Short mmCIF file of C-alpha atoms in Angstrom, two decimals:
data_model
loop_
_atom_site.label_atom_id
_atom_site.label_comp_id
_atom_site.label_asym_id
_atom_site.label_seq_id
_atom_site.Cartn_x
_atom_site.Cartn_y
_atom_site.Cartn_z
CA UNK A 1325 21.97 -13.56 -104.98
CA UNK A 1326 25.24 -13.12 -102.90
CA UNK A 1327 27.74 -15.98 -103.60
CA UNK A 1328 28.91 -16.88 -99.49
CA UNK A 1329 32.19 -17.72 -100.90
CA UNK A 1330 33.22 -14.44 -102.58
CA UNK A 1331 32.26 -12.84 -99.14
CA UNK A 1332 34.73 -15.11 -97.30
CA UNK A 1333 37.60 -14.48 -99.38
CA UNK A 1334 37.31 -10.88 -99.63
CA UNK A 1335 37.03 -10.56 -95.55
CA UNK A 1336 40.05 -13.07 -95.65
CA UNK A 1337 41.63 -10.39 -97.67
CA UNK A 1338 40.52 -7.74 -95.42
CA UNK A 1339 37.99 -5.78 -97.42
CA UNK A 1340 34.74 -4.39 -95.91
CA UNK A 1341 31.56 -5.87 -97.24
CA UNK A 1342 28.78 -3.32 -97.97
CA UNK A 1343 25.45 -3.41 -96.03
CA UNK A 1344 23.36 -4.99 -98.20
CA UNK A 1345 26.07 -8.01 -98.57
CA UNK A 1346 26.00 -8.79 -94.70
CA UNK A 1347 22.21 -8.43 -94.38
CA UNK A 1348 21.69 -10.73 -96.94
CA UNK A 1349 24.83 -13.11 -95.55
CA UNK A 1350 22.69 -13.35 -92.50
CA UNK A 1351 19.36 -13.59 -93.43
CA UNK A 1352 20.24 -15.87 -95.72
CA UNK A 1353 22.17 -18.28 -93.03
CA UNK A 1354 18.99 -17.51 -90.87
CA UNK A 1355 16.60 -18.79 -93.43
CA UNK A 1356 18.82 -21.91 -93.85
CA UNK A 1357 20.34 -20.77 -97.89
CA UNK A 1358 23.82 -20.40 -96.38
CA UNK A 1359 25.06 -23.80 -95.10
CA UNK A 1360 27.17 -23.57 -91.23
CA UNK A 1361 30.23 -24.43 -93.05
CA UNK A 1362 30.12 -21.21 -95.13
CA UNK A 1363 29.17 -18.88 -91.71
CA UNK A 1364 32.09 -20.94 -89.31
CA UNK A 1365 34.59 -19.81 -92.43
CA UNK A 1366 33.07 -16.14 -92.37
CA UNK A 1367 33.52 -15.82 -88.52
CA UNK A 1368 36.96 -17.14 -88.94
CA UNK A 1369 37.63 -14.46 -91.20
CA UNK A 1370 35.86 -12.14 -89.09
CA UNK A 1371 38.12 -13.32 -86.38
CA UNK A 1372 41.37 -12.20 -88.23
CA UNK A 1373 40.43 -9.59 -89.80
CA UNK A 1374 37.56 -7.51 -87.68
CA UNK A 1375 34.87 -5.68 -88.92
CA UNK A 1376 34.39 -1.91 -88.99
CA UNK A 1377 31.73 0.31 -87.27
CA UNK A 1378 29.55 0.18 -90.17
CA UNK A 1379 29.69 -3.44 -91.01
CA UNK A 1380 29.09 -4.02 -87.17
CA UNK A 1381 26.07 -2.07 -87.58
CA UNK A 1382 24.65 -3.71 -90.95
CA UNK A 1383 25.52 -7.12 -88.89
CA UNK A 1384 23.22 -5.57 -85.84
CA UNK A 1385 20.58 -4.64 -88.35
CA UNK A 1386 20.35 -7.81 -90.09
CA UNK A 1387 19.91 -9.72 -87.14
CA UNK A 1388 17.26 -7.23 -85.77
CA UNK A 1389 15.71 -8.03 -89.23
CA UNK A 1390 15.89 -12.00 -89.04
CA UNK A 1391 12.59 -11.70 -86.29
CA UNK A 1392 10.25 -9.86 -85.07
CA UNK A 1393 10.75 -6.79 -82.77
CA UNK A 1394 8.79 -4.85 -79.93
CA UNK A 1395 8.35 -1.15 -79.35
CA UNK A 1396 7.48 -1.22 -75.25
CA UNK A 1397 7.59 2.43 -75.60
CA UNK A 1398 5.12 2.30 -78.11
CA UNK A 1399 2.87 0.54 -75.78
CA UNK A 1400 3.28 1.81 -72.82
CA UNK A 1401 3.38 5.73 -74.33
CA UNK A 1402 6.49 5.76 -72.08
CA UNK A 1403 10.28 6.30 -72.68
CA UNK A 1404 11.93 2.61 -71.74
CA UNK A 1405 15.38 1.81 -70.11
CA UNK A 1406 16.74 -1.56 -70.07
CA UNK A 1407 19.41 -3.17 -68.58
CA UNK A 1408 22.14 -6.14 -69.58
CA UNK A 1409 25.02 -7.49 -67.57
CA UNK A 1410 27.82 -9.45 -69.85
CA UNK A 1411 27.48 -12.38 -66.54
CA UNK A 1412 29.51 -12.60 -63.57
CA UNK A 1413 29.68 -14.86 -60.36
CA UNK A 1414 27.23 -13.31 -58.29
CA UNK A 1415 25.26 -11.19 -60.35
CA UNK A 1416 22.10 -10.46 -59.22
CA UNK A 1417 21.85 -7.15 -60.43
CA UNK A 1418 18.50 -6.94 -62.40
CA UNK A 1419 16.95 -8.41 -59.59
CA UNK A 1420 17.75 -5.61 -57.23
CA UNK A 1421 17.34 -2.98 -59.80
CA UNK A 1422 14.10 -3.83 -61.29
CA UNK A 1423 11.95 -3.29 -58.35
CA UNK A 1424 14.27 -0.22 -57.28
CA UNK A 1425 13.74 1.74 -60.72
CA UNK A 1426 9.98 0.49 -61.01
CA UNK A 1427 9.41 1.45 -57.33
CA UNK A 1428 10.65 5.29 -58.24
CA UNK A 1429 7.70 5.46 -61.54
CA UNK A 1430 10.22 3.89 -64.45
CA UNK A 1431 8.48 1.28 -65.93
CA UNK A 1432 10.91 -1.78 -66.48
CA UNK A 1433 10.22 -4.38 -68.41
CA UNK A 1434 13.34 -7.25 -69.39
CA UNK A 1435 13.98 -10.16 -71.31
CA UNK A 1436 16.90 -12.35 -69.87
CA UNK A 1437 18.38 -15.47 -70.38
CA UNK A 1438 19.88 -18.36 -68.49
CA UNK A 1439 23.06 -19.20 -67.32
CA UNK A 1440 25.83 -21.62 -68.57
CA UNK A 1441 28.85 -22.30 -66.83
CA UNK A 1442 30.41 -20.43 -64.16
CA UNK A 1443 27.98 -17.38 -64.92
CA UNK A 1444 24.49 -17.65 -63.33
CA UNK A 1445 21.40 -16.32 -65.40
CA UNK A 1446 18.59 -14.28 -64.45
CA UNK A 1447 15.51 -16.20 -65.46
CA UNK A 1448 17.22 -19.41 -63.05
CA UNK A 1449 17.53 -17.04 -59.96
CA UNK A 1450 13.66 -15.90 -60.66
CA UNK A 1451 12.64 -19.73 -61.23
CA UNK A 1452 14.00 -20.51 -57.76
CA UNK A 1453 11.16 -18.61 -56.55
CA UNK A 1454 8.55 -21.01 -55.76
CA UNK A 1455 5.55 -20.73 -58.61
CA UNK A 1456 7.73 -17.94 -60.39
CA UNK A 1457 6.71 -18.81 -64.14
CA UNK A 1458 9.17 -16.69 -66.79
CA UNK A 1459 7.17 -17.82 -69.87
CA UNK A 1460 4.35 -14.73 -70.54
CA UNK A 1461 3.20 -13.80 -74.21
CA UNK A 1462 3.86 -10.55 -75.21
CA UNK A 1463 0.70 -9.05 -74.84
CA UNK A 1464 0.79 -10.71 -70.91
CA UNK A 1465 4.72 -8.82 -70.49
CA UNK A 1466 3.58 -5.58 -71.83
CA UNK A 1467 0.52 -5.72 -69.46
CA UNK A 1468 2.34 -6.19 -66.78
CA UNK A 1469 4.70 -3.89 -66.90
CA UNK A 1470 2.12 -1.01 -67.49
CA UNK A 1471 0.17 -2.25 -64.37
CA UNK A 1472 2.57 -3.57 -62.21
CA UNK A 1473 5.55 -1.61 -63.60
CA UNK A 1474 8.33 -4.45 -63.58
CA UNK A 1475 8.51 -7.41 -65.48
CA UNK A 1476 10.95 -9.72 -66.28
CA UNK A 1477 10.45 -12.62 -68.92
CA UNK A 1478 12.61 -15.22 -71.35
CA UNK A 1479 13.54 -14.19 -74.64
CA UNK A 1480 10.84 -15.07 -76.95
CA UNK A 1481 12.12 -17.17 -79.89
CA UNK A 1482 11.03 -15.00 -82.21
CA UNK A 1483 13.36 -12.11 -81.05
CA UNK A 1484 16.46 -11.91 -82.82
CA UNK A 1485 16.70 -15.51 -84.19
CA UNK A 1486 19.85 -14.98 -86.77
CA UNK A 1487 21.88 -14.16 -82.90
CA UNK A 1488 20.31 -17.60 -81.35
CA UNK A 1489 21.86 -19.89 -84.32
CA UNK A 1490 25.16 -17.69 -85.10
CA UNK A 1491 26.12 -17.70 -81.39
CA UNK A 1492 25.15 -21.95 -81.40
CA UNK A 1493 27.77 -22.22 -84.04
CA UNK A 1494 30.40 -19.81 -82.54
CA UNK A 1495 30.27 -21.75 -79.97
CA UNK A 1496 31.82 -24.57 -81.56
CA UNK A 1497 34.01 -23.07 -83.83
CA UNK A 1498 36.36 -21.03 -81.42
CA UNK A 1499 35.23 -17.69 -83.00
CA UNK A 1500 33.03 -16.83 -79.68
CA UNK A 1501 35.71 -14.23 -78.53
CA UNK A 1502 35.19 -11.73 -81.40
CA UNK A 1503 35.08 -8.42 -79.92
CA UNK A 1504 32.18 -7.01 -83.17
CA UNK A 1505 30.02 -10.39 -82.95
CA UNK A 1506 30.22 -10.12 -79.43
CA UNK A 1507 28.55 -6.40 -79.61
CA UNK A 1508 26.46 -7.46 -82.02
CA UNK A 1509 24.87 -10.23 -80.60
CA UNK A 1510 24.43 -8.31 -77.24
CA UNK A 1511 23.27 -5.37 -78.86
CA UNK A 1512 20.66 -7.06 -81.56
CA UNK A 1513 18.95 -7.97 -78.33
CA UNK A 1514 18.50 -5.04 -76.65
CA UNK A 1515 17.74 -2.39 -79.39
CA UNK A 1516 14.76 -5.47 -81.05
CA UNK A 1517 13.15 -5.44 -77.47
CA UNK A 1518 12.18 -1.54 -78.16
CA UNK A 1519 14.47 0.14 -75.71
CA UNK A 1520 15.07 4.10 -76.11
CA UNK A 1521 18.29 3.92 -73.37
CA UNK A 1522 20.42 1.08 -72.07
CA UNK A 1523 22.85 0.81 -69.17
CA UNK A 1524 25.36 -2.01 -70.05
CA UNK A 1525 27.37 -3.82 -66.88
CA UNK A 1526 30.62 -4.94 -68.62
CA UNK A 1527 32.16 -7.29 -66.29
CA UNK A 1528 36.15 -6.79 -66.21
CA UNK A 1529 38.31 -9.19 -64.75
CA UNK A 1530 38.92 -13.24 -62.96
CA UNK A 1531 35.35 -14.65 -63.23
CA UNK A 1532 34.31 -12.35 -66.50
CA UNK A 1533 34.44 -12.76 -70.22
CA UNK A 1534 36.95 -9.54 -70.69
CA UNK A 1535 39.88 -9.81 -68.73
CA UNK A 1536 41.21 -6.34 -68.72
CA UNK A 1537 40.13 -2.92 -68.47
CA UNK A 1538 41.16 -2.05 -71.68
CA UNK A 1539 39.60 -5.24 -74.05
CA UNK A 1540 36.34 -3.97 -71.70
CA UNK A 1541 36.76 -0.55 -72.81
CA UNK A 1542 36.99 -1.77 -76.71
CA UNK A 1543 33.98 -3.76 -76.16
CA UNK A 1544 31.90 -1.19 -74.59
CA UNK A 1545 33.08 1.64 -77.27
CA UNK A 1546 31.71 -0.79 -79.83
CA UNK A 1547 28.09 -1.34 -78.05
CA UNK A 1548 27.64 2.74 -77.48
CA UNK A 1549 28.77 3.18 -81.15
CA UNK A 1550 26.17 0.76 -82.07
CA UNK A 1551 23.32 2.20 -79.85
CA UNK A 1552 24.08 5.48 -81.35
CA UNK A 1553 23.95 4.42 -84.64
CA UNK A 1554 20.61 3.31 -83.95
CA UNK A 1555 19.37 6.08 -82.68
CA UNK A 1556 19.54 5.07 -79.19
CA UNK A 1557 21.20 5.79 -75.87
CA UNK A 1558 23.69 3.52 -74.21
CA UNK A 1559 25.78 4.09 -71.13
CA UNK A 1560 28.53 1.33 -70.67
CA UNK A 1561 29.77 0.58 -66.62
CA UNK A 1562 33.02 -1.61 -66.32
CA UNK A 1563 32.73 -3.20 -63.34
CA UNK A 1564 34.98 -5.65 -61.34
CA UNK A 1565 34.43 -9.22 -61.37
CA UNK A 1566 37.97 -10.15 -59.67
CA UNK A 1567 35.83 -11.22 -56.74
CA UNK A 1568 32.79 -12.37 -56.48
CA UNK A 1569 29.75 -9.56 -56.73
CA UNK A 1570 28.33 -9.16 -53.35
CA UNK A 1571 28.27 -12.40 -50.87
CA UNK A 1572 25.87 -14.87 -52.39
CA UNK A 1573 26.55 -17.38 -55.02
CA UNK A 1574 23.67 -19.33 -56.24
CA UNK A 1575 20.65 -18.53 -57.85
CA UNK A 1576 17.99 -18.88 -53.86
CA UNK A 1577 20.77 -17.46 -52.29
CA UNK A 1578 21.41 -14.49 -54.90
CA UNK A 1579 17.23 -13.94 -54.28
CA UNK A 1580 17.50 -13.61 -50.72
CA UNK A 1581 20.90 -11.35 -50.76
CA UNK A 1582 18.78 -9.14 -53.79
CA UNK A 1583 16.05 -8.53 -51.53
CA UNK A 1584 17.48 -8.21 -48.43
CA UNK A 1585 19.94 -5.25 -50.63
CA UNK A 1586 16.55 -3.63 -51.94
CA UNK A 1587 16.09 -3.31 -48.16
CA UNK A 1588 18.82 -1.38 -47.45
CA UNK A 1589 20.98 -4.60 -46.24
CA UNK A 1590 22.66 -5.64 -49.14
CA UNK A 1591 26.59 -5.82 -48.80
CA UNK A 1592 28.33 -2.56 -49.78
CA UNK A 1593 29.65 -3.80 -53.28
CA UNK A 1594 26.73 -5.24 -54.67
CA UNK A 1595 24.75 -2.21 -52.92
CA UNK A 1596 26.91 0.34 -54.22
CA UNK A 1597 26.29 -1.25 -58.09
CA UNK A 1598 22.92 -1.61 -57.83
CA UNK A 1599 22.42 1.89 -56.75
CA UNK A 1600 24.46 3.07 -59.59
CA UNK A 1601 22.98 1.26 -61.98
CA UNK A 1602 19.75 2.58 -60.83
CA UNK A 1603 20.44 5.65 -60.78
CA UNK A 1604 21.94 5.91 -64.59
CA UNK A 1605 18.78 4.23 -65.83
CA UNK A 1606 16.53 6.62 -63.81
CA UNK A 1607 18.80 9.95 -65.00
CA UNK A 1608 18.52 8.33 -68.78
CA UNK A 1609 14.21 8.22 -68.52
CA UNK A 1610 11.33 9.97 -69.00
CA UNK A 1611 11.40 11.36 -65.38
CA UNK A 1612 13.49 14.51 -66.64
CA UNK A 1613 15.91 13.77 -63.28
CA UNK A 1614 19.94 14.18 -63.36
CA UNK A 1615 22.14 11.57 -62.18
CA UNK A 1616 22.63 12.85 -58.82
CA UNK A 1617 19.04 12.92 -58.18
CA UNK A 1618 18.50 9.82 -59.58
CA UNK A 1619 20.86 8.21 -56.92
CA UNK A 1620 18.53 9.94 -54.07
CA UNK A 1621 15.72 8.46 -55.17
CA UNK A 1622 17.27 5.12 -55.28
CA UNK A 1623 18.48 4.88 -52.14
CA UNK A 1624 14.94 6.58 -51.01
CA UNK A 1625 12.87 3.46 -52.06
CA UNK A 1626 15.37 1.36 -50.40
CA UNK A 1627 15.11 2.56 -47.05
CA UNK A 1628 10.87 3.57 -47.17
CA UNK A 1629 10.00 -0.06 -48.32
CA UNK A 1630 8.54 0.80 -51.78
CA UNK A 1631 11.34 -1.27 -53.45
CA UNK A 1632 10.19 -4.13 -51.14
CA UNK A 1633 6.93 -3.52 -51.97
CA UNK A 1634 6.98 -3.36 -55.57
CA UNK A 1635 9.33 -6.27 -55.45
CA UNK A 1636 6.77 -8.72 -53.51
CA UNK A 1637 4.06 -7.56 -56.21
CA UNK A 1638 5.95 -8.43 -59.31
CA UNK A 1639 6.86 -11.78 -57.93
CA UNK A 1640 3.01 -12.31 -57.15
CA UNK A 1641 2.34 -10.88 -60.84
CA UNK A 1642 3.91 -13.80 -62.10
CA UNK A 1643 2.84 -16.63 -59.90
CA UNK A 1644 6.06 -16.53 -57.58
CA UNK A 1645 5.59 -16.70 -53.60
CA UNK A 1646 7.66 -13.40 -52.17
CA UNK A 1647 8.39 -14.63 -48.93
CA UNK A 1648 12.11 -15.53 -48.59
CA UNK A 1649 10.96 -18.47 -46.04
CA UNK A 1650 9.64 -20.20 -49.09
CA UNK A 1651 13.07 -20.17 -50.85
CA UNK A 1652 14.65 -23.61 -51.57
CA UNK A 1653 17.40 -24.30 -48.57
CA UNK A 1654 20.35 -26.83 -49.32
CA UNK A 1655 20.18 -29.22 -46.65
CA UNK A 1656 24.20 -29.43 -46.19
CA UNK A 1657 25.96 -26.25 -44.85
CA UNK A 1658 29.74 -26.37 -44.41
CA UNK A 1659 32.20 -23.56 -43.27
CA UNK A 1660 35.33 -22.60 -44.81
CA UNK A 1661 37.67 -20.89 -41.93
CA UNK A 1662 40.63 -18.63 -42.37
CA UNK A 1663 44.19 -21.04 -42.02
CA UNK A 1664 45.71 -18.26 -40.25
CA UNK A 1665 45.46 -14.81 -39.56
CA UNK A 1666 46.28 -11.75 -41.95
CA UNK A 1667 44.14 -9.75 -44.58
CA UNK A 1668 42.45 -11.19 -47.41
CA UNK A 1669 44.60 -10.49 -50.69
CA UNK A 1670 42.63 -12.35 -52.67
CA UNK A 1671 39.50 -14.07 -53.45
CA UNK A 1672 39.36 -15.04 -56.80
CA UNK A 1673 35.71 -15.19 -58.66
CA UNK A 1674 36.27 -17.92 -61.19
CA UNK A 1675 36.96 -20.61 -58.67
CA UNK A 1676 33.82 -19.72 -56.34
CA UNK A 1677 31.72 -19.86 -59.69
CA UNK A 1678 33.03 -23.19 -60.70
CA UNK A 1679 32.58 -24.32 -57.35
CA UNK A 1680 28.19 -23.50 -57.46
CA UNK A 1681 28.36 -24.91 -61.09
CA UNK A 1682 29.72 -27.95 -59.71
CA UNK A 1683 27.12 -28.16 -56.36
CA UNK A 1684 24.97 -28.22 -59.13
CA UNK A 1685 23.70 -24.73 -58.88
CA UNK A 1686 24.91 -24.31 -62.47
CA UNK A 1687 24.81 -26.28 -66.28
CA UNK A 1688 27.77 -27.05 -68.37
CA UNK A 1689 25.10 -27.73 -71.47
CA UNK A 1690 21.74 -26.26 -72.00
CA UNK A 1691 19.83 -29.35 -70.92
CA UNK A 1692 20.99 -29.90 -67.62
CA UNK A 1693 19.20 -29.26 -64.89
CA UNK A 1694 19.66 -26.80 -61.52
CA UNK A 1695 19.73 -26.94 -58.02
CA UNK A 1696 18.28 -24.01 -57.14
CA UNK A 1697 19.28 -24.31 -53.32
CA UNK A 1698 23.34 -25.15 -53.07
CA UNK A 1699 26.15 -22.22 -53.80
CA UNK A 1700 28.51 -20.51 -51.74
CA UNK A 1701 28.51 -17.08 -49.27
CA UNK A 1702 31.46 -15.63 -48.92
CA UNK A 1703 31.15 -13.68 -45.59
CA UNK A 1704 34.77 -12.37 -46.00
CA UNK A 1705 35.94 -10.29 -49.32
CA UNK A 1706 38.97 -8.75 -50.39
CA UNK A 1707 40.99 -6.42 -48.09
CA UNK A 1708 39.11 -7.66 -45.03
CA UNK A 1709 41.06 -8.67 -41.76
CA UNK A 1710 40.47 -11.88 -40.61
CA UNK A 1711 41.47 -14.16 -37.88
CA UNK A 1712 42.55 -17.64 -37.86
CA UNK A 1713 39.96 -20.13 -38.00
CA UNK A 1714 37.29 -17.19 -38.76
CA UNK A 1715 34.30 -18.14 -41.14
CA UNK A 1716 35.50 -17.07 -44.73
CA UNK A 1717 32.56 -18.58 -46.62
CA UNK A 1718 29.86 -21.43 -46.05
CA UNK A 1719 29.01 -23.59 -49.05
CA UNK A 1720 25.33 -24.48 -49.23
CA UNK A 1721 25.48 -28.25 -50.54
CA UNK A 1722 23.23 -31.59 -51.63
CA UNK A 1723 25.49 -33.84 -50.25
CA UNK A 1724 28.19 -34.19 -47.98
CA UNK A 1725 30.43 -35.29 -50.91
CA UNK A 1726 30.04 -32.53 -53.11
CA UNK A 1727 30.12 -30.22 -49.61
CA UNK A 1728 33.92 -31.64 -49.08
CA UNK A 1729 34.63 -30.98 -52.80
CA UNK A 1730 33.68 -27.64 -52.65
CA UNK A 1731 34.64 -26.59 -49.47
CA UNK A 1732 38.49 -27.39 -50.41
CA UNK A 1733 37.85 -25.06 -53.97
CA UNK A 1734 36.89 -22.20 -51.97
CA UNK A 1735 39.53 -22.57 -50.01
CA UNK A 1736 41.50 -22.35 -52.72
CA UNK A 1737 39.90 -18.95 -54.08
CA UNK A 1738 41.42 -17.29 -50.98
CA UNK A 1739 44.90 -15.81 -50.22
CA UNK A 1740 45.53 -14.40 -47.17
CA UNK A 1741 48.58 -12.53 -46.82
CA UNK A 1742 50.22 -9.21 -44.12
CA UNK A 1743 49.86 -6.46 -46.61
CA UNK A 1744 46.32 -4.97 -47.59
CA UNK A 1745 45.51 -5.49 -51.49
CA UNK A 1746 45.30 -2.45 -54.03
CA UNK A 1747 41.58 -1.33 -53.12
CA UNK A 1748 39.43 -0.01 -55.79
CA UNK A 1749 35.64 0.48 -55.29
CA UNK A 1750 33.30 -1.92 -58.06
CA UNK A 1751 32.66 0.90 -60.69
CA UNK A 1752 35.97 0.96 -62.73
CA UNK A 1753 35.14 2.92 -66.00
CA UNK A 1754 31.93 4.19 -67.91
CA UNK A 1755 31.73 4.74 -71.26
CA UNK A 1756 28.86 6.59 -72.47
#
């Protein structure tokens, strides 16, 4: 038996632990033999003194090893992508994708989580979908996503437990922002769902966990590192979150601005990510296609209505009405207009994500509960000309209380200034 306390001193010290030492660290904290006061002082350590690329692996294998795991490529006698997003303000991205890459013969089948704080989750967008249920056994996700090709579902419990209770006492032990336990826990996820190839959206910037292009860049070296030492393919995009991704803030009004982009509608950031994103996990599958091709046939199902299509069927798959008439609406709309001419210099993400959380369209813990219909759309981004008194962004509200509220902190998201901003497009970096 490992003795947790001869572990913490010599990471303290700065020594690497062998393989067999983490796994049984971790499975032992999993099973409940290692106490949380032990594990808080190990991430501490951690903290200070990093881990390497092997003991982030042995750390990603032992928490593959504290559950079960699923081989979808097993099952479905295909090769399977899968996609994860680090959270941003406004990302709707798997719900765009999904029904693009399942609409071109790629099946794709997700687990997801939900949101807390400023960054919305997947499975709360879906569940603003009238009837929408995100709870299928395993046997029920795999059989969709062979008939049906597209599925997306919660994490089962059973998946990857050790990353569920670690991450629940990071939390409240300031040791969250650990670039290897980071990885880790994103990675343990992916790689026990049964994926062959992952495309990774690593958020960079105001309203994301990494700030700058370069901690972004250390994170995703880490995660392809880890997905290679497992055998696996990972392709890391850094994309910008200084703004808010695409218009739509809030989890109805992130459905409607997904489906309308799966249409060939979307706005051009959000449309120019999702078709990126597409087309990596299409060039990385079983389809024996290149990149550039892969983008052609993205775009193709967005225009000839098979994305549309395939999206309406999943949603019908799993109890959900398709028809965007039947989305919640917030019965307060306010506008937020320009204070004077100029260009938009800014519009900082954080502040429009707060403001949804606080409209409720948000949780600060995991009990609360959300309005699926209030958020914000901002109409105007950065770099855009704009006159005064224009429409910058409407906020979608309960109330007309927490309208006023709101309406004054998107306000305060936007600069507008004479001189056009640096412009960049959304895709800043890939790692691969």
């Amino acid at each position: 038996m490992i003795r947790p306390a001869e572990l913490i001193e010599r990471k303290r010290n700065g020594e690497e632990l062998s393989d067999e030492e983490i796994a049984e660290l971790v499975l032992g904290y999993t099973r409940g033999e290692v106490p949380d006061y032990q594990m808080a002082a190990w991430c501490m350590a951690v903290y200070f003194k990093g881990l390497s690329g092997r003991e982030t692996h042995a750390l990603t294998d032992a928490m593959i090893r504290s559950g079960e795991t699923l081989d979808l490529g097993a099952a479905l006698g295909r090769r399977v992508v899968d996609k994860h997003s680090t959270g941003g303000v406004g990302d709707k991205t798997s719900l765009a994708v999904g029904p693009i890459v399942a609409a071109c013969g790629v099946p794709f089948g997700k687990m997801s989580g939900r949101g807390l704080g400023h960054t919305g989750g997947t499975l709360d967008k879906l569940e603003s979908i009238p009837g929408f249920t995100v709870e299928l056994t395993i046997d029920e996700f795999v059989a969709q996503v062979r008939e049906i090709g597209l599925a997306i579902i919660g994490q089962t419990g059973d998946l990857v437990p050790a990353d569920k209770k670690l991450y629940a006492l990071r939390d409240v032990t300031a040791t969250v922002d650990i670039v290897p336990l980071i990885a880790s826990s994103i990675m343990s996820k992916k790689l026990a769902a049964g994926a062959d190839a992952i495309v990774l959206d690593v958020k960079v910037g105001d309203g994301a966990f990494m700030k700058t292009v370069d901690d972004a860049r250390i994170l995703a070296e880490q995660m392809v590192d880890l997905g290679r030492r497992a055998g696996r393919e990972v392709v890391c995009l850094l994309t910008d979150m200084e703004q808010p991704l695409g218009a739509a803030v809030g989890n109805a009004l992130e459905v409607r601005e997904a489906v309308e982009t799966i249409t060939a509608e979307g706005p051009p950031d959000f449309t120019e990510l999702v078709l990126e994103a597409s087309a990596r996990l299409l060039a990385l599958s079983d389809l024996g296609i290149d990149l550039d091709e892969g983008r052609a046939r993205a775009e193709e199902a967005t225009i000839d209505g098979s994305a549309r299509e395939t999206y309406e069927r999943w949603i019908r798959a799993q109890g959900g009405d398709p028809d965007l008439d039947a989305l919640p609406r917030a019965p307060v709309v306010r506008e937020v207009r320009a204070p004077r001419a100029g260009i938009v210099t800014r519009l900082a993400a954080l502040p429009i994500g707060v403001a949804s959380l606080e409209l409720g369209g948000g949780r600060r813990t995991k009990d609360d509960n959300v309005d699926h219909a209030v958020g914000v759309v901002c109409s105007a981004k950065r770099g855009q000309t704009v006159e005064a008194e224009q429409v910058l962004a409407d906020v979608h509200a309960r109330d007309e209380k927490a309208a006023a509220r709101a309406v004054a902190a998107v306000a305060g998201a936007y600069e507008i200034g004479d001189k056009p901003p640096p412009v960049h497009g959304i895709l800043l970096d890939v790692i691969a």
